[in-house]
PDB file of C-alpha atoms and ligand atoms in Angstrom:
ATOM      1  CA  MET V 745      42.654-128.670  69.024  1.00 82.00           C
ATOM      2  CA  PRO V 746      41.741-126.043  71.636  1.00 90.00           C
ATOM      3  CA  LYS V 747      38.303-124.438  71.406  1.00 96.00           C
ATOM      4  CA  LYS V 748      38.278-121.102  69.565  1.00 98.00           C
ATOM      5  CA  LEU V 749      37.974-118.203  71.993  1.00 98.00           C
ATOM      6  CA  MET V 750      35.883-115.298  70.692  1.00 98.00           C
ATOM      7  CA  ALA V 751      36.675-112.371  73.001  1.00 98.00           C
ATOM      8  CA  ALA V 752      34.932-109.007  73.291  1.00 98.00           C
ATOM      9  CA  ASN V 753      37.093-106.210  74.725  1.00 98.00           C
ATOM     10  CA  TRP V 754      34.711-103.381  75.530  1.00 98.00           C
ATOM     11  CA  LYS V 755      37.553-101.091  76.658  1.00 98.00           C
ATOM     12  CA  MET V 756      36.218 -97.883  78.319  1.00 98.00           C
ATOM     13  CA  PHE V 757      32.751 -98.136  76.778  1.00 98.00           C
ATOM     14  CA  LYS V 758      29.294 -98.822  78.248  1.00 98.00           C
ATOM     15  CA  THR V 759      27.462 -98.021  81.454  1.00 98.00           C
ATOM     16  CA  TRP V 760      26.354-100.808  83.794  1.00 97.00           C
ATOM     17  CA  GLU V 761      22.918-101.043  82.142  1.00 97.00           C
ATOM     18  CA  GLU V 762      24.283-100.855  78.574  1.00 98.00           C
ATOM     19  CA  ALA V 763      26.751-103.624  79.353  1.00 98.00           C
ATOM     20  CA  ARG V 764      24.052-105.872  80.850  1.00 98.00           C
ATOM     21  CA  GLN V 765      21.788-105.255  77.888  1.00 98.00           C
ATOM     22  CA  THR V 766      24.531-106.073  75.365  1.00 98.00           C
ATOM     23  CA  ALA V 767      25.529-109.210  77.267  1.00 98.00           C
ATOM     24  CA  ARG V 768      21.887-110.325  77.461  1.00 97.00           C
ATOM     25  CA  GLU V 769      21.378-109.818  73.712  1.00 97.00           C
ATOM     26  CA  LEU V 770      24.610-111.608  72.939  1.00 97.00           C
ATOM     27  CA  VAL V 771      23.722-114.654  75.025  1.00 97.00           C
ATOM     28  CA  VAL V 772      20.268-114.858  73.446  1.00 96.00           C
ATOM     29  CA  GLY V 773      21.730-114.291  69.980  1.00 94.00           C
ATOM     30  CA  VAL V 774      24.335-117.043  70.025  1.00 95.00           C
ATOM     31  CA  ARG V 775      23.563-119.651  72.716  1.00 91.00           C
ATOM     32  CA  ASN V 776      21.456-121.945  70.537  1.00 91.00           C
ATOM     33  CA  ASP V 777      23.845-121.864  67.589  1.00 95.00           C
ATOM     34  CA  LEU V 778      27.211-121.780  69.336  1.00 96.00           C
ATOM     35  CA  PRO V 779      29.332-124.604  67.865  1.00 95.00           C
ATOM     36  CA  PRO V 780      30.799-126.925  70.542  1.00 95.00           C
ATOM     37  CA  ASP V 781      34.316-125.837  69.577  1.00 95.00           C
ATOM     38  CA  ARG V 782      33.741-122.162  70.456  1.00 97.00           C
ATOM     39  CA  GLU V 783      33.848-120.169  73.683  1.00 98.00           C
ATOM     40  CA  VAL V 784      32.898-116.535  74.296  1.00 98.00           C
ATOM     41  CA  LEU V 785      34.753-114.187  76.631  1.00 98.00           C
ATOM     42  CA  ILE V 786      33.421-110.751  77.591  1.00 98.00           C
ATOM     43  CA  LEU V 787      35.815-108.138  78.996  1.00 98.00           C
ATOM     44  CA  PRO V 788      33.622-105.265  80.208  1.00 98.00           C
ATOM     45  CA  PRO V 789      34.771-102.180  82.111  1.00 98.00           C
ATOM     46  CA  PHE V 790      35.232-102.837  85.846  1.00 98.00           C
ATOM     47  CA  THR V 791      32.010-101.058  86.869  1.00 98.00           C
ATOM     48  CA  ALA V 792      29.988-103.526  84.752  1.00 98.00           C
ATOM     49  CA  LEU V 793      31.733-106.784  85.737  1.00 98.00           C
ATOM     50  CA  ARG V 794      29.162-107.839  88.332  1.00 97.00           C
ATOM     51  CA  GLY V 795      26.243-106.833  86.140  1.00 97.00           C
ATOM     52  CA  VAL V 796      27.539-108.804  83.156  1.00 98.00           C
ATOM     53  CA  SER V 797      28.457-111.716  85.422  1.00 98.00           C
ATOM     54  CA  GLU V 798      24.763-112.012  86.389  1.00 96.00           C
ATOM     55  CA  MET V 799      23.870-112.292  82.696  1.00 96.00           C
ATOM     56  CA  LEU V 800      26.305-115.187  82.252  1.00 96.00           C
ATOM     57  CA  VAL V 801      25.142-117.345  85.166  1.00 91.00           C
ATOM     58  CA  GLN V 802      24.739-120.965  84.000  1.00 89.00           C
ATOM     59  CA  GLN V 803      25.763-120.027  80.460  1.00 91.00           C
ATOM     60  CA  GLU V 804      28.221-122.752  79.613  1.00 91.00           C
ATOM     61  CA  SER V 805      30.904-121.573  77.171  1.00 96.00           C
ATOM     62  CA  PHE V 806      30.577-117.912  78.264  1.00 97.00           C
ATOM     63  CA  PHE V 807      33.346-116.403  80.378  1.00 98.00           C
ATOM     64  CA  LEU V 808      34.030-113.062  82.055  1.00 98.00           C
ATOM     65  CA  GLY V 809      37.382-111.305  82.130  1.00 98.00           C
ATOM     66  CA  GLY V 810      39.131-108.201  83.409  1.00 98.00           C
ATOM     67  CA  GLN V 811      40.897-105.851  81.026  1.00 98.00           C
ATOM     68  CA  ASN V 812      43.649-105.168  83.541  1.00 98.00           C
ATOM     69  CA  PHE V 813      44.762-105.645  87.163  1.00 98.00           C
ATOM     70  CA  TYR V 814      47.536-104.543  89.476  1.00 98.00           C
ATOM     71  CA  PRO V 815      49.990-107.191  90.738  1.00 98.00           C
ATOM     72  CA  ALA V 816      49.268-106.979  94.475  1.00 98.00           C
ATOM     73  CA  ASP V 817      46.698-108.627  96.744  1.00 98.00           C
ATOM     74  CA  GLN V 818      45.554-105.362  98.293  1.00 97.00           C
ATOM     75  CA  GLY V 819      47.007-102.079  99.434  1.00 98.00           C
ATOM     76  CA  ALA V 820      47.383 -98.396  98.770  1.00 98.00           C
ATOM     77  CA  PHE V 821      47.159 -98.490  94.970  1.00 98.00           C
ATOM     78  CA  THR V 822      44.622 -95.781  94.195  1.00 98.00           C
ATOM     79  CA  GLY V 823      42.626 -96.504  91.078  1.00 97.00           C
ATOM     80  CA  GLU V 824      43.856-100.088  90.676  1.00 98.00           C
ATOM     81  CA  ILE V 825      42.122-103.465  91.018  1.00 98.00           C
ATOM     82  CA  SER V 826      43.544-106.778  92.284  1.00 98.00           C
ATOM     83  CA  PRO V 827      43.266-110.283  90.811  1.00 98.00           C
ATOM     84  CA  ASP V 828      41.211-111.335  93.865  1.00 98.00           C
ATOM     85  CA  GLN V 829      38.763-108.498  93.213  1.00 98.00           C
ATOM     86  CA  LEU V 830      38.394-109.654  89.593  1.00 98.00           C
ATOM     87  CA  LEU V 831      37.811-113.251  90.718  1.00 98.00           C
ATOM     88  CA  ASP V 832      35.310-112.010  93.302  1.00 98.00           C
ATOM     89  CA  ALA V 833      33.388-110.209  90.533  1.00 97.00           C
ATOM     90  CA  GLY V 834      33.094-113.456  88.573  1.00 97.00           C
ATOM     91  CA  CYS V 835      36.119-113.222  86.278  1.00 98.00           C
ATOM     92  CA  THR V 836      38.057-116.252  85.108  1.00 98.00           C
ATOM     93  CA  HIS V 837      40.356-114.442  82.663  1.00 98.00           C
ATOM     94  CA  ALA V 838      42.349-111.211  82.397  1.00 98.00           C
ATOM     95  CA  LEU V 839      44.302-109.374  79.727  1.00 98.00           C
ATOM     96  CA  VAL V 840      47.901-108.350  80.313  1.00 98.00           C
ATOM     97  CA  GLY V 841      50.005-106.180  78.023  1.00 98.00           C
ATOM     98  CA  HIS V 842      47.262-104.811  75.801  1.00 98.00           C
ATOM     99  CA  SER V 843      48.649-102.302  73.321  1.00 96.00           C
ATOM    100  CA  GLU V 844      46.792 -99.463  75.030  1.00 96.00           C
ATOM    101  CA  ARG V 845      48.307-100.392  78.398  1.00 97.00           C
ATOM    102  CA  ARG V 846      51.769-100.479  76.800  1.00 97.00           C
ATOM    103  CA  HIS V 847      51.518 -97.355  74.657  1.00 94.00           C
ATOM    104  CA  VAL V 848      49.004 -95.085  76.400  1.00 96.00           C
ATOM    105  CA  LEU V 849      49.661 -96.084  80.021  1.00 96.00           C
ATOM    106  CA  GLY V 850      53.369 -96.775  79.560  1.00 96.00           C
ATOM    107  CA  GLU V 851      53.556-100.337  80.936  1.00 97.00           C
ATOM    108  CA  GLN V 852      56.964-101.906  80.311  1.00 97.00           C
ATOM    109  CA  ASP V 853      58.056-105.502  79.705  1.00 97.00           C
ATOM    110  CA  ASP V 854      59.454-106.096  83.208  1.00 97.00           C
ATOM    111  CA  PHE V 855      56.277-104.809  84.897  1.00 98.00           C
ATOM    112  CA  LEU V 856      54.154-106.930  82.544  1.00 98.00           C
ATOM    113  CA  ALA V 857      56.249-109.994  83.435  1.00 98.00           C
ATOM    114  CA  PHE V 858      55.438-109.425  87.103  1.00 98.00           C
ATOM    115  CA  LYS V 859      51.732-108.977  86.294  1.00 98.00           C
ATOM    116  CA  VAL V 860      51.496-112.202  84.248  1.00 98.00           C
ATOM    117  CA  SER V 861      53.068-114.386  86.925  1.00 98.00           C
ATOM    118  CA  PHE V 862      51.135-112.708  89.753  1.00 98.00           C
ATOM    119  CA  GLY V 863      47.789-113.098  87.950  1.00 98.00           C
ATOM    120  CA  LEU V 864      48.487-116.763  87.150  1.00 98.00           C
ATOM    121  CA  GLU V 865      49.443-117.475  90.764  1.00 98.00           C
ATOM    122  CA  ARG V 866      46.173-115.965  91.945  1.00 98.00           C
ATOM    123  CA  GLY V 867      44.201-118.225  89.570  1.00 98.00           C
ATOM    124  CA  LEU V 868      43.377-115.994  86.612  1.00 98.00           C
ATOM    125  CA  ARG V 869      43.766-117.304  83.084  1.00 98.00           C
ATOM    126  CA  ILE V 870      45.981-114.772  81.353  1.00 98.00           C
ATOM    127  CA  ILE V 871      45.757-113.543  77.778  1.00 98.00           C
ATOM    128  CA  PHE V 872      49.097-111.898  77.087  1.00 98.00           C
ATOM    129  CA  CYS V 873      48.978-109.372  74.234  1.00 98.00           C
ATOM    130  CA  VAL V 874      51.848-108.656  71.874  1.00 98.00           C
ATOM    131  CA  GLY V 875      52.222-106.761  68.617  1.00 98.00           C
ATOM    132  CA  GLU V 876      54.417-104.361  66.684  1.00 97.00           C
ATOM    133  CA  THR V 877      53.869-100.706  65.782  1.00 95.00           C
ATOM    134  CA  LEU V 878      53.719 -99.585  62.148  1.00 94.00           C
ATOM    135  CA  GLN V 879      57.179 -98.079  62.476  1.00 95.00           C
ATOM    136  CA  GLU V 880      58.558-101.393  63.724  1.00 96.00           C
ATOM    137  CA  ARG V 881      56.854-103.284  60.873  1.00 95.00           C
ATOM    138  CA  LYS V 882      58.275-100.874  58.289  1.00 94.00           C
ATOM    139  CA  ALA V 883      61.710-101.373  59.795  1.00 97.00           C
ATOM    140  CA  ALA V 884      61.289-105.188  59.419  1.00 97.00           C
ATOM    141  CA  GLN V 885      61.465-105.640  63.196  1.00 97.00           C
ATOM    142  CA  VAL V 886      58.307-107.713  63.694  1.00 97.00           C
ATOM    143  CA  GLU V 887      60.074-110.893  64.836  1.00 98.00           C
ATOM    144  CA  GLN V 888      62.497-108.955  66.996  1.00 98.00           C
ATOM    145  CA  VAL V 889      59.648-107.108  68.751  1.00 98.00           C
ATOM    146  CA  LEU V 890      57.540-110.247  69.246  1.00 98.00           C
ATOM    147  CA  THR V 891      60.572-112.088  70.616  1.00 98.00           C
ATOM    148  CA  ARG V 892      61.324-109.310  73.107  1.00 98.00           C
ATOM    149  CA  GLN V 893      57.707-109.028  74.238  1.00 98.00           C
ATOM    150  CA  LEU V 894      57.257-112.797  74.657  1.00 98.00           C
ATOM    151  CA  VAL V 895      60.633-113.623  76.183  1.00 98.00           C
ATOM    152  CA  GLN V 896      60.647-110.696  78.631  1.00 98.00           C
ATOM    153  CA  GLY V 897      56.923-110.579  79.362  1.00 98.00           C
ATOM    154  CA  LEU V 898      56.636-114.310  80.028  1.00 98.00           C
ATOM    155  CA  ALA V 899      60.021-114.667  81.737  1.00 98.00           C
ATOM    156  CA  LYS V 900      58.540-115.468  85.164  1.00 98.00           C
ATOM    157  CA  VAL V 901      55.969-118.001  83.949  1.00 98.00           C
ATOM    158  CA  PRO V 902      56.761-121.636  84.886  1.00 98.00           C
ATOM    159  CA  GLY V 903      57.657-123.827  81.910  1.00 98.00           C
ATOM    160  CA  ASP V 904      54.974-126.378  82.795  1.00 97.00           C
ATOM    161  CA  THR V 905      52.081-123.868  82.868  1.00 98.00           C
ATOM    162  CA  GLY V 906      48.891-125.507  81.631  1.00 96.00           C
ATOM    163  CA  PRO V 907      47.540-124.757  78.144  1.00 97.00           C
ATOM    164  CA  GLY V 908      44.320-123.337  79.610  1.00 96.00           C
ATOM    165  CA  GLU V 909      46.132-120.949  81.930  1.00 98.00           C
ATOM    166  CA  LEU V 910      48.032-118.863  79.405  1.00 98.00           C
ATOM    167  CA  ALA V 911      47.100-117.628  75.933  1.00 98.00           C
ATOM    168  CA  ALA V 912      48.723-115.078  73.644  1.00 98.00           C
ATOM    169  CA  ALA V 913      47.004-112.448  71.528  1.00 98.00           C
ATOM    170  CA  TYR V 914      48.740-111.021  68.473  1.00 98.00           C
ATOM    171  CA  GLU V 915      47.421-107.502  67.971  1.00 97.00           C
ATOM    172  CA  PRO V 916      49.478-105.405  65.561  1.00 97.00           C
ATOM    173  CA  VAL V 917      49.230-101.865  66.952  1.00 94.00           C
ATOM    174  CA  TRP V 918      48.587-100.360  63.512  1.00 93.00           C
ATOM    175  CA  ALA V 919      45.511-102.577  63.026  1.00 94.00           C
ATOM    176  CA  ILE V 920      43.815-101.685  66.338  1.00 93.00           C
ATOM    177  CA  GLY V 921      40.846 -99.390  65.883  1.00 91.00           C
ATOM    178  CA  THR V 922      41.998 -98.331  62.435  1.00 90.00           C
ATOM    179  CA  GLY V 923      39.761-100.461  60.221  1.00 86.00           C
ATOM    180  CA  GLN V 924      42.982-101.760  58.683  1.00 85.00           C
ATOM    181  CA  THR V 925      43.140-105.522  59.331  1.00 84.00           C
ATOM    182  CA  ALA V 926      46.439-107.288  58.850  1.00 87.00           C
ATOM    183  CA  GLY V 927      46.522-109.417  55.696  1.00 93.00           C
ATOM    184  CA  THR V 928      46.060-113.141  56.201  1.00 96.00           C
ATOM    185  CA  GLU V 929      49.680-113.780  55.168  1.00 96.00           C
ATOM    186  CA  ASP V 930      50.961-111.322  57.783  1.00 96.00           C
ATOM    187  CA  ILE V 931      48.694-112.862  60.417  1.00 97.00           C
ATOM    188  CA  GLN V 932      49.828-116.382  59.481  1.00 98.00           C
ATOM    189  CA  GLU V 933      53.502-115.434  59.667  1.00 98.00           C
ATOM    190  CA  ALA V 934      53.131-113.705  63.037  1.00 98.00           C
ATOM    191  CA  HIS V 935      51.040-116.525  64.538  1.00 98.00           C
ATOM    192  CA  ASP V 936      53.465-119.194  63.333  1.00 98.00           C
ATOM    193  CA  PHE V 937      56.260-117.191  64.906  1.00 98.00           C
ATOM    194  CA  VAL V 938      54.410-116.787  68.224  1.00 98.00           C
ATOM    195  CA  ARG V 939      53.608-120.543  68.173  1.00 98.00           C
ATOM    196  CA  ALA V 940      57.282-121.403  67.680  1.00 98.00           C
ATOM    197  CA  LYS V 941      58.297-119.160  70.591  1.00 98.00           C
ATOM    198  CA  LEU V 942      55.602-120.529  72.925  1.00 98.00           C
ATOM    199  CA  SER V 943      56.644-124.072  72.004  1.00 98.00           C
ATOM    200  CA  GLU V 944      60.266-123.257  72.869  1.00 98.00           C
ATOM    201  CA  MET V 945      59.313-121.680  76.175  1.00 98.00           C
ATOM    202  CA  PHE V 946      56.570-123.977  77.480  1.00 98.00           C
ATOM    203  CA  ILE V 947      55.955-127.719  77.622  1.00 98.00           C
ATOM    204  CA  HIS V 948      52.350-127.047  76.560  1.00 98.00           C
ATOM    205  CA  GLY V 949      53.225-124.217  74.136  1.00 98.00           C
ATOM    206  CA  ARG V 950      51.778-126.149  71.187  1.00 97.00           C
ATOM    207  CA  GLU V 951      48.334-126.279  72.819  1.00 97.00           C
ATOM    208  CA  MET V 952      48.161-122.697  74.125  1.00 98.00           C
ATOM    209  CA  ARG V 953      45.698-120.479  72.296  1.00 98.00           C
ATOM    210  CA  ILE V 954      46.868-117.610  70.113  1.00 98.00           C
ATOM    211  CA  LEU V 955      44.184-115.016  69.359  1.00 98.00           C
ATOM    212  CA  TYR V 956      44.284-112.403  66.622  1.00 97.00           C
ATOM    213  CA  GLY V 957      43.099-108.841  67.280  1.00 97.00           C
ATOM    214  CA  GLY V 958      42.946-105.675  65.200  1.00 96.00           C
ATOM    215  CA  SER V 959      39.894-104.497  63.230  1.00 95.00           C
ATOM    216  CA  VAL V 960      38.196-107.903  63.288  1.00 96.00           C
ATOM    217  CA  LYS V 961      34.727-107.647  61.724  1.00 97.00           C
ATOM    218  CA  PRO V 962      32.023-110.154  60.738  1.00 97.00           C
ATOM    219  CA  GLY V 963      33.258-110.056  57.130  1.00 97.00           C
ATOM    220  CA  ASN V 964      36.916-110.855  57.786  1.00 96.00           C
ATOM    221  CA  THR V 965      36.448-113.316  60.667  1.00 97.00           C
ATOM    222  CA  PRO V 966      35.999-116.517  58.590  1.00 97.00           C
ATOM    223  CA  SER V 967      39.285-116.091  56.704  1.00 97.00           C
ATOM    224  CA  ILE V 968      41.198-115.181  59.886  1.00 97.00           C
ATOM    225  CA  ILE V 969      39.758-117.910  62.098  1.00 97.00           C
ATOM    226  CA  ALA V 970      40.487-120.563  59.449  1.00 97.00           C
ATOM    227  CA  LEU V 971      44.255-119.937  59.578  1.00 98.00           C
ATOM    228  CA  ASP V 972      46.603-122.383  61.286  1.00 97.00           C
ATOM    229  CA  ASN V 973      47.609-121.269  64.772  1.00 98.00           C
ATOM    230  CA  VAL V 974      44.709-118.818  65.036  1.00 98.00           C
ATOM    231  CA  ASP V 975      42.690-120.024  68.015  1.00 98.00           C
ATOM    232  CA  GLY V 976      40.295-117.141  68.372  1.00 98.00           C
ATOM    233  CA  VAL V 977      39.865-113.400  68.029  1.00 98.00           C
ATOM    234  CA  LEU V 978      40.083-110.406  70.374  1.00 98.00           C
ATOM    235  CA  VAL V 979      37.619-107.802  69.186  1.00 98.00           C
ATOM    236  CA  GLY V 980      37.261-104.151  70.174  1.00 98.00           C
ATOM    237  CA  GLY V 981      34.974-101.878  68.152  1.00 97.00           C
ATOM    238  CA  SER V 982      32.957-104.653  66.495  1.00 98.00           C
ATOM    239  CA  SER V 983      32.194-106.280  69.841  1.00 98.00           C
ATOM    240  CA  LEU V 984      30.232-103.310  71.208  1.00 98.00           C
ATOM    241  CA  ASN V 985      27.065-104.166  69.309  1.00 98.00           C
ATOM    242  CA  ALA V 986      25.546-107.536  70.255  1.00 98.00           C
ATOM    243  CA  GLU V 987      24.243-108.305  66.785  1.00 98.00           C
ATOM    244  CA  THR V 988      27.583-107.524  65.102  1.00 98.00           C
ATOM    245  CA  PHE V 989      29.582-109.500  67.655  1.00 98.00           C
ATOM    246  CA  SER V 990      27.120-112.427  67.403  1.00 98.00           C
ATOM    247  CA  ARG V 991      27.940-112.634  63.699  1.00 98.00           C
ATOM    248  CA  ILE V 992      31.657-112.753  64.563  1.00 98.00           C
ATOM    249  CA  VAL V 993      31.120-115.448  67.216  1.00 98.00           C
ATOM    250  CA  LEU V 994      29.159-117.606  64.785  1.00 97.00           C
ATOM    251  CA  ALA V 995      31.263-116.844  61.670  1.00 95.00           C
TER     252      ALA V 995
HETATM  253  P1  13P Q 759      39.536-103.137  67.351  1.00 57.89           P
HETATM  254  O1  13P Q 759      38.784-104.418  67.102  1.00 57.89           O
HETATM  255  O2  13P Q 759      38.637-101.974  67.644  1.00 57.89           O
HETATM  256  O3  13P Q 759      40.549-102.874  66.286  1.00 57.89           O
HETATM  257  O4  13P Q 759      40.371-103.358  68.723  1.00 57.89           O
HETATM  258  C1  13P Q 759      41.185-104.457  68.842  1.00 57.89           C
HETATM  259  C2  13P Q 759      41.614-104.571  70.251  1.00 57.89           C
HETATM  260  O5  13P Q 759      42.368-103.767  70.763  1.00 57.89           O
HETATM  261  C3  13P Q 759      41.058-105.685  71.040  1.00 57.89           C
HETATM  262  O6  13P Q 759      41.741-105.843  72.248  1.00 57.89           O
END
């Protein structure tokens, strides 16, 4: 069984000092009680990566990640950040294909496929996000959408990629930031489906982690995290406050 990964996606929130303060409180709040089968990942905004990294020094089971990167080593890509720059700032992980990158920034499956393979080659552990819109769910297209996103987005990833290198996150778009969590049956169905696809595509697909994201709160975490094929959570709004996120981490 892989360790459960409890991930905090701070999106475009927090100054450098606010991020350090939250990270400090979080470490103090959970480090003595963190069960051995749990890990914590913090994904701060880029400006706070170094500051948060300093808070996580020698904290076993705490990891730092980037919310995004551009698939090039360096160059004239104004406003972008490279995998090497993330690694240099102390990151071990990075998200690819978050709903907001797909729907607000317009990133497409073929570009995401390039990003995943590039990030893996440079040594980042990738969390690849998938999930359907409400319209797609209402049209009974959940499996079709997840298949397209997984097959196209992971098309360039070698079949023998290690279980620690690649994880998936199922985040139904309609549950992100809405307070409307998917029901446990919907989560179970989607995670089982993602597991089956990963197992088809990768030798280690059965051991790769699959996180759930979308309005995760302290109250709903225990029932979500107990489901089969749910290997962690990816939390937005409820990760911004250290005390609230500590309750999720320890739930
Ligand atoms: P919320 O927890 O705010 O719904 O955000 C989920 C998310 O997008 C995490 O990546």
